[in-house]
XYZ file of C-alpha atoms in Angstrom:
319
model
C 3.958 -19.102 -99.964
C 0.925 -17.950 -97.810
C 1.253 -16.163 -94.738
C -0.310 -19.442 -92.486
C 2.121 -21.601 -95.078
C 5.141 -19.383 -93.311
C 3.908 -19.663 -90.191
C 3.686 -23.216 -90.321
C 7.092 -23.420 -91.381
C 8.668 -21.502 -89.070
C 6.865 -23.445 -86.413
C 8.209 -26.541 -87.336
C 11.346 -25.508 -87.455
C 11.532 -23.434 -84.177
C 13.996 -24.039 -81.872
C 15.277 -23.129 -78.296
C 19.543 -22.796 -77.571
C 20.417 -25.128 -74.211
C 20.477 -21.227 -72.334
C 17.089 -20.375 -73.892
C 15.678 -23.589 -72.417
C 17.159 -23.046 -69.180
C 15.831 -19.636 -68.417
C 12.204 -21.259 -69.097
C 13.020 -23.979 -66.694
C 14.223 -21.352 -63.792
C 10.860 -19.447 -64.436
C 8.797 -22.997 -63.610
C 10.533 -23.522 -60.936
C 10.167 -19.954 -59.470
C 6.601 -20.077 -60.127
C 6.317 -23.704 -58.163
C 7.836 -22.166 -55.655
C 5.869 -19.082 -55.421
C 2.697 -21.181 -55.289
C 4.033 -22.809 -52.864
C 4.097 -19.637 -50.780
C 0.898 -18.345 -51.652
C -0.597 -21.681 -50.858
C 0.902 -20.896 -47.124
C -0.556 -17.530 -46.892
C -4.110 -19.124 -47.755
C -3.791 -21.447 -45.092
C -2.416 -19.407 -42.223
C -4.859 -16.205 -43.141
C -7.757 -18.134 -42.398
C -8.896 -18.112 -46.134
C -8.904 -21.973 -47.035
C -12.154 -21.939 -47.026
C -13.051 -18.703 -48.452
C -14.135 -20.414 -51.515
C -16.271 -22.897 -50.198
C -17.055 -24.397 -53.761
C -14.230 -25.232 -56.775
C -13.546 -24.006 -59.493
C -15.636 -20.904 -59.133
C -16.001 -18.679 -56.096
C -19.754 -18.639 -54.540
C -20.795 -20.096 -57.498
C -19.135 -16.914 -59.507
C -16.171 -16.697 -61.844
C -15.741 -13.060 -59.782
C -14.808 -13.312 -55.799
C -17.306 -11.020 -53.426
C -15.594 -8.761 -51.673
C -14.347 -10.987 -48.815
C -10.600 -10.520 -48.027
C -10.756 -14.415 -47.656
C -11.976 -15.293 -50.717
C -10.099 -12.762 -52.560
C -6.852 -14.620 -51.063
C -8.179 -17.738 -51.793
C -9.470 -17.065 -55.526
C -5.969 -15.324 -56.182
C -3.706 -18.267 -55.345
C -6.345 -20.754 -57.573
C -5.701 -17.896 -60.370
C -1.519 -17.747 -59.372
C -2.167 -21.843 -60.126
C -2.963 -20.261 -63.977
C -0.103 -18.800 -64.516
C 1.830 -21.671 -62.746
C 0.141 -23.815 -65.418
C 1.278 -21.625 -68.336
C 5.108 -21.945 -67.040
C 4.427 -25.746 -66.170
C 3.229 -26.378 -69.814
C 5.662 -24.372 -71.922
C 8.765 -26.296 -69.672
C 6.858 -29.460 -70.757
C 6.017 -28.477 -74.625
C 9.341 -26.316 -75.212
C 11.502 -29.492 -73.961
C 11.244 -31.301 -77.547
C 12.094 -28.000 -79.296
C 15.376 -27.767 -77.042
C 18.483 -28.391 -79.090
C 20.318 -30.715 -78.431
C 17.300 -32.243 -77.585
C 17.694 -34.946 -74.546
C 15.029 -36.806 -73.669
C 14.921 -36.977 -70.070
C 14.695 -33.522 -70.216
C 11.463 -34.364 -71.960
C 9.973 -36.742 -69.222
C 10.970 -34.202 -66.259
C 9.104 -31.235 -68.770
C 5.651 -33.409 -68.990
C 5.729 -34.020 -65.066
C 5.566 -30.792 -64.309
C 2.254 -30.251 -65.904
C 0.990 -33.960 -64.611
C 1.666 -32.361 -60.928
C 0.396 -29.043 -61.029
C -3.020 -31.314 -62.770
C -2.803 -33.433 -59.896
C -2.264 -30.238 -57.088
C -5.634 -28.618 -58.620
C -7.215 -32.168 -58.109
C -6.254 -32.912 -54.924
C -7.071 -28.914 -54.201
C -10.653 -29.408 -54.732
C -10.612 -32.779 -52.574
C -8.935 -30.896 -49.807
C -11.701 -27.763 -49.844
C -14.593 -30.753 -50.312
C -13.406 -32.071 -47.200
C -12.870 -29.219 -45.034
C -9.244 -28.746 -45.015
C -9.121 -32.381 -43.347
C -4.979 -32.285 -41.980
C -3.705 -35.564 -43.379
C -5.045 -33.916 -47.340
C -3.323 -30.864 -46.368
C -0.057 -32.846 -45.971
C -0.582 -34.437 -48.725
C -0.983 -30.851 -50.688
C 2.575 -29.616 -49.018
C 4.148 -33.139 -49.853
C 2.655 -33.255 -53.493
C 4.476 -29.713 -53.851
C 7.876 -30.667 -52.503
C 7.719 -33.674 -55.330
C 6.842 -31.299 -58.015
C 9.854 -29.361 -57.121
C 12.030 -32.125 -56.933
C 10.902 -32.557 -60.639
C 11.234 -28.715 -61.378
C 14.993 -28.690 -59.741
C 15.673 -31.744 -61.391
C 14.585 -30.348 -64.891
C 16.496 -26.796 -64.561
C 19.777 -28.708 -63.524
C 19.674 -30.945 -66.020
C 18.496 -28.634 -68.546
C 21.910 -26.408 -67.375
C 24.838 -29.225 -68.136
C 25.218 -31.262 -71.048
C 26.207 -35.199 -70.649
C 29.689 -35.602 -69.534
C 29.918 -31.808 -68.919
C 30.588 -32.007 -65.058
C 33.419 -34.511 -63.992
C 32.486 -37.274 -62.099
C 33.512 -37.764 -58.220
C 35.691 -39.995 -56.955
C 34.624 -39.350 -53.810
C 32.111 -42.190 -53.487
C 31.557 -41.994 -50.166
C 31.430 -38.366 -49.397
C 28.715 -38.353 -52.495
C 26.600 -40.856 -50.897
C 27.041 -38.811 -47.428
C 25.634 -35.766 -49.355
C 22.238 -37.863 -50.329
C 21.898 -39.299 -46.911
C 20.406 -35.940 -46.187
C 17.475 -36.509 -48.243
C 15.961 -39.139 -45.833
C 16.584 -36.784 -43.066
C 15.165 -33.991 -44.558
C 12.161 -35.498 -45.643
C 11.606 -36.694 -42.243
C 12.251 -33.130 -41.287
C 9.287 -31.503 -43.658
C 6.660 -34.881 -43.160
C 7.045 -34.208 -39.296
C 6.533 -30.381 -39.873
C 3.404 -30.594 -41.934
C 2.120 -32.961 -38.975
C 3.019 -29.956 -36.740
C 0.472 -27.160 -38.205
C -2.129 -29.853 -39.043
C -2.259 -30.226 -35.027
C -1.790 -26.488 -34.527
C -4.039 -23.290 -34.430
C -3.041 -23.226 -38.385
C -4.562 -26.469 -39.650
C -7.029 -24.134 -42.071
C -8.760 -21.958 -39.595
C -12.104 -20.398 -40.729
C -14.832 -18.315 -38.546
C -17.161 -21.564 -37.365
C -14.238 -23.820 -37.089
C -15.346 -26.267 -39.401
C -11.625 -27.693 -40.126
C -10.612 -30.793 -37.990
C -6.894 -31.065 -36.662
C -4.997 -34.365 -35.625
C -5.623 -35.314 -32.057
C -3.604 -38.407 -31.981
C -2.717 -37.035 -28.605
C -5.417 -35.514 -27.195
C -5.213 -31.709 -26.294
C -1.219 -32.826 -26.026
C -0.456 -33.169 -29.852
C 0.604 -30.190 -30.794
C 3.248 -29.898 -27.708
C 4.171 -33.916 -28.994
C 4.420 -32.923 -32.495
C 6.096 -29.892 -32.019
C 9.401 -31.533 -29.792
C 9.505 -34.134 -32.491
C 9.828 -31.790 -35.391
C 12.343 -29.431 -33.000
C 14.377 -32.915 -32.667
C 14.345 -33.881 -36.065
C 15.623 -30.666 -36.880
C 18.220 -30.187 -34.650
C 19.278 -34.015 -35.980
C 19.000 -32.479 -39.247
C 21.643 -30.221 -38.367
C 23.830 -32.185 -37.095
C 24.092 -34.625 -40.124
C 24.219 -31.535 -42.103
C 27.689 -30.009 -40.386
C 28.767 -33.963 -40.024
C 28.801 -34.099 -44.025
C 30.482 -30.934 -44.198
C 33.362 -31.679 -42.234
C 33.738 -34.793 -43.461
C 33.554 -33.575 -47.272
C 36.811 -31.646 -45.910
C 38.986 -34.699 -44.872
C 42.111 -35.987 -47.045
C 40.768 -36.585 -50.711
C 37.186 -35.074 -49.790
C 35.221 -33.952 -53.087
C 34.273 -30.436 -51.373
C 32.364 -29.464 -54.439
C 28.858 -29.044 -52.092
C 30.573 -27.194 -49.684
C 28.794 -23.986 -50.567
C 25.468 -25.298 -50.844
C 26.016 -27.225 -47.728
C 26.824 -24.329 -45.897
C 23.925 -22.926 -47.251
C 21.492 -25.728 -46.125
C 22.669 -25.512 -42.921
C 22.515 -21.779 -42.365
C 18.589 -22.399 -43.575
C 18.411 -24.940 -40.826
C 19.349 -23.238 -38.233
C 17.430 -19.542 -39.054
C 14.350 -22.351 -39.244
C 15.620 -23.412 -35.990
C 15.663 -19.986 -34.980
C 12.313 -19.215 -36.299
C 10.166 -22.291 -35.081
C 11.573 -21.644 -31.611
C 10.430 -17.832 -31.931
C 7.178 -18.769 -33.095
C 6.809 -21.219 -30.242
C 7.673 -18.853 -27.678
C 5.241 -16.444 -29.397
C 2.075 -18.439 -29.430
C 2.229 -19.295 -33.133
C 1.414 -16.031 -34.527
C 0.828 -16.429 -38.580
C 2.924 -14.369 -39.875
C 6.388 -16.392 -38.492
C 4.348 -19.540 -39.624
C 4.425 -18.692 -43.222
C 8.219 -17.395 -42.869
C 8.458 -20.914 -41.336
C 7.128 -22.680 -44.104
C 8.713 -20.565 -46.775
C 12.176 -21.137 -44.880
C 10.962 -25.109 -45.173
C 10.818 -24.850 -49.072
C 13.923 -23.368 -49.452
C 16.144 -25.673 -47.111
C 14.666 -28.281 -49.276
C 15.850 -26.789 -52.554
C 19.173 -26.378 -50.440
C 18.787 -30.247 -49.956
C 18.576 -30.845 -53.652
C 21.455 -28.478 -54.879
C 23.583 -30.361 -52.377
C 22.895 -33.671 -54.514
C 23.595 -32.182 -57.294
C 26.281 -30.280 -56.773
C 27.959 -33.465 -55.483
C 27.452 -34.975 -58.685
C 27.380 -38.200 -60.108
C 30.185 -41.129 -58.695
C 32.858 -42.053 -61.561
C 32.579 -45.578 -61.802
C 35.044 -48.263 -60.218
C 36.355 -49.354 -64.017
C 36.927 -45.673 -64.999
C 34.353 -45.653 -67.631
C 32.095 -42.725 -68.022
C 28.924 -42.636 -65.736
C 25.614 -43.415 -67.302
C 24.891 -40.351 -70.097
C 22.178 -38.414 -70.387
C 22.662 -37.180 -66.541
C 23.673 -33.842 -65.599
């Protein structure tokens, strides 16, 4: 047999073990999430617009030696290697054994997104850093992760591995934080596209929502502090009720996590506020952001799926 022959073969008959697969899905989510931050740091450093053409940099594949469009060039390279760990998660998914295929259709989403991010990237720098395509940027990346988390969990349990909760109610309690949440980030990403971090470059060139007039940031800002504080709230509601008679208190820990997030974010944005916005708590602000809403999604799934009313086993193929 030739050597290509060999290769071939083994090829075809590679496979990945359930906890080979799942160390592939925890590095594409960690890289989502570090793109996420670097995406931040381009933003608040004043270097959205240090490329002022896409893909290349001044028309060159190599940066000049501008600190802004060094940062900026980076993160669009960062968005490489995000696409290498985007596309094995994807690819690798159908060599998984046992292979499930919903495993498959979270894998080939990943890759979709990240597509779609550099898409919607090179909109965004087209039109000036316009606020309402920034959001969309920030909300694009929150759904990617939802499909990243959603893959690595998944890609952890096999079907029927996890019990079911009786605990209907306390489950559904635990995903009534999503809305919130959401709310929570949307409200925030309408916060810095009113504020002094909308995409600042040196002639000013990036518009910021005035829905308000010179009051919208001050608007925005008491909004997103409410919504938070709400957020809060719900959060320590949940909690304690999760710990009544016959409570599943299986998120408990991630819970308390979530809310500990909430209220250092709490902590933070009030800091900030207090501080004139410097950039530096603004990108610890938004980082906090990303991980609350990873806290968010653990909660879900830590709560689990509801055992049905007839006993039967919920729906397979769900972690």
């Amino acid at each position: 047999m030739s050597t290509a022959a060999a290769a071939l073969r083994r090829l075809r008959t590679f496979t990945l073990t359930k906890q080979q697969y799942f160390a592939i899905t925890v590095i594409a989510l960690v890289s989502l999430v570090t793109i996420v931050a670097s995406g931040s740091a381009v933003r608040l450093t004043g270097s959205g617009l240090g490329c002022p053409d896409w893909p290349r940099c001044y028309g060159k594949v190599v940066p000049p030696g501008d600190l802004n469009a060094i940062i900026e060039y980076g993160n669009r390279l960062f968005t490489g290697v995000v696409g290498i760990a985007v596309i094995a998660a994807a690819t690798l998914s159908f060599r998984r054994r046992p292979f499930r295929w919903h495993l498959a259709v979270f894998g080939l989403l990943l890759p979709l997104g990240v597509l779609g991010q550099a898409a919607l990237g090179a909109i965004v720098v087209a039109n000036h850093l316009a606020p309402e395509l920034v959001m969309g940027h920030f909300i694009l990346s929150m759904i990617l992760l939802d499909a990243a988390f959603a893959l690595m969990w998944c890609s952890r349990y096999e079907p029927g591995e996890r019990r079911a909760s009786t605990d209907r109610v306390g489950v559904w309690a635990v995903r009534g934080l999503i809305p919130v949440g959401q709310l929570a980030i949307i409200a925030g990403t309408m916060t810095t596209g009113s504020g002094p971090h909308a995409g600042d470059f040196a002639d000013d060139r990036v518009t910021r929502f005035t829905f308000q007039g010179p009051e919208t940031l001050e608007w925005m800002v008491q909004r997103h502090a409410a919504l938070a504080v709400l957020f809060a709230v719900c959060v320590a509601g949940v909690i304690l009720f999760l710990r009544r008679g016959g409570g599943d208190r299986r998120a408990q820990k991630p819970l308390l996590v979530l809310l500990g997030l909430i209220c250092l974010q709490i902590a933070v944005g009030v800091t900030q506020w207090l501080l004139e916005l410097p950039a530096e708590l603004v990108w610890v602000h938004i980082v906090i952001a990303t991980l609350t809403w990873l806290s968010v999604l653990w909660s879900v799934a830590t709560a689990g799926r509801i055992q049905p009313r007839d006993g039967g086993m919920p729906v397979p193929n769900a972690a």
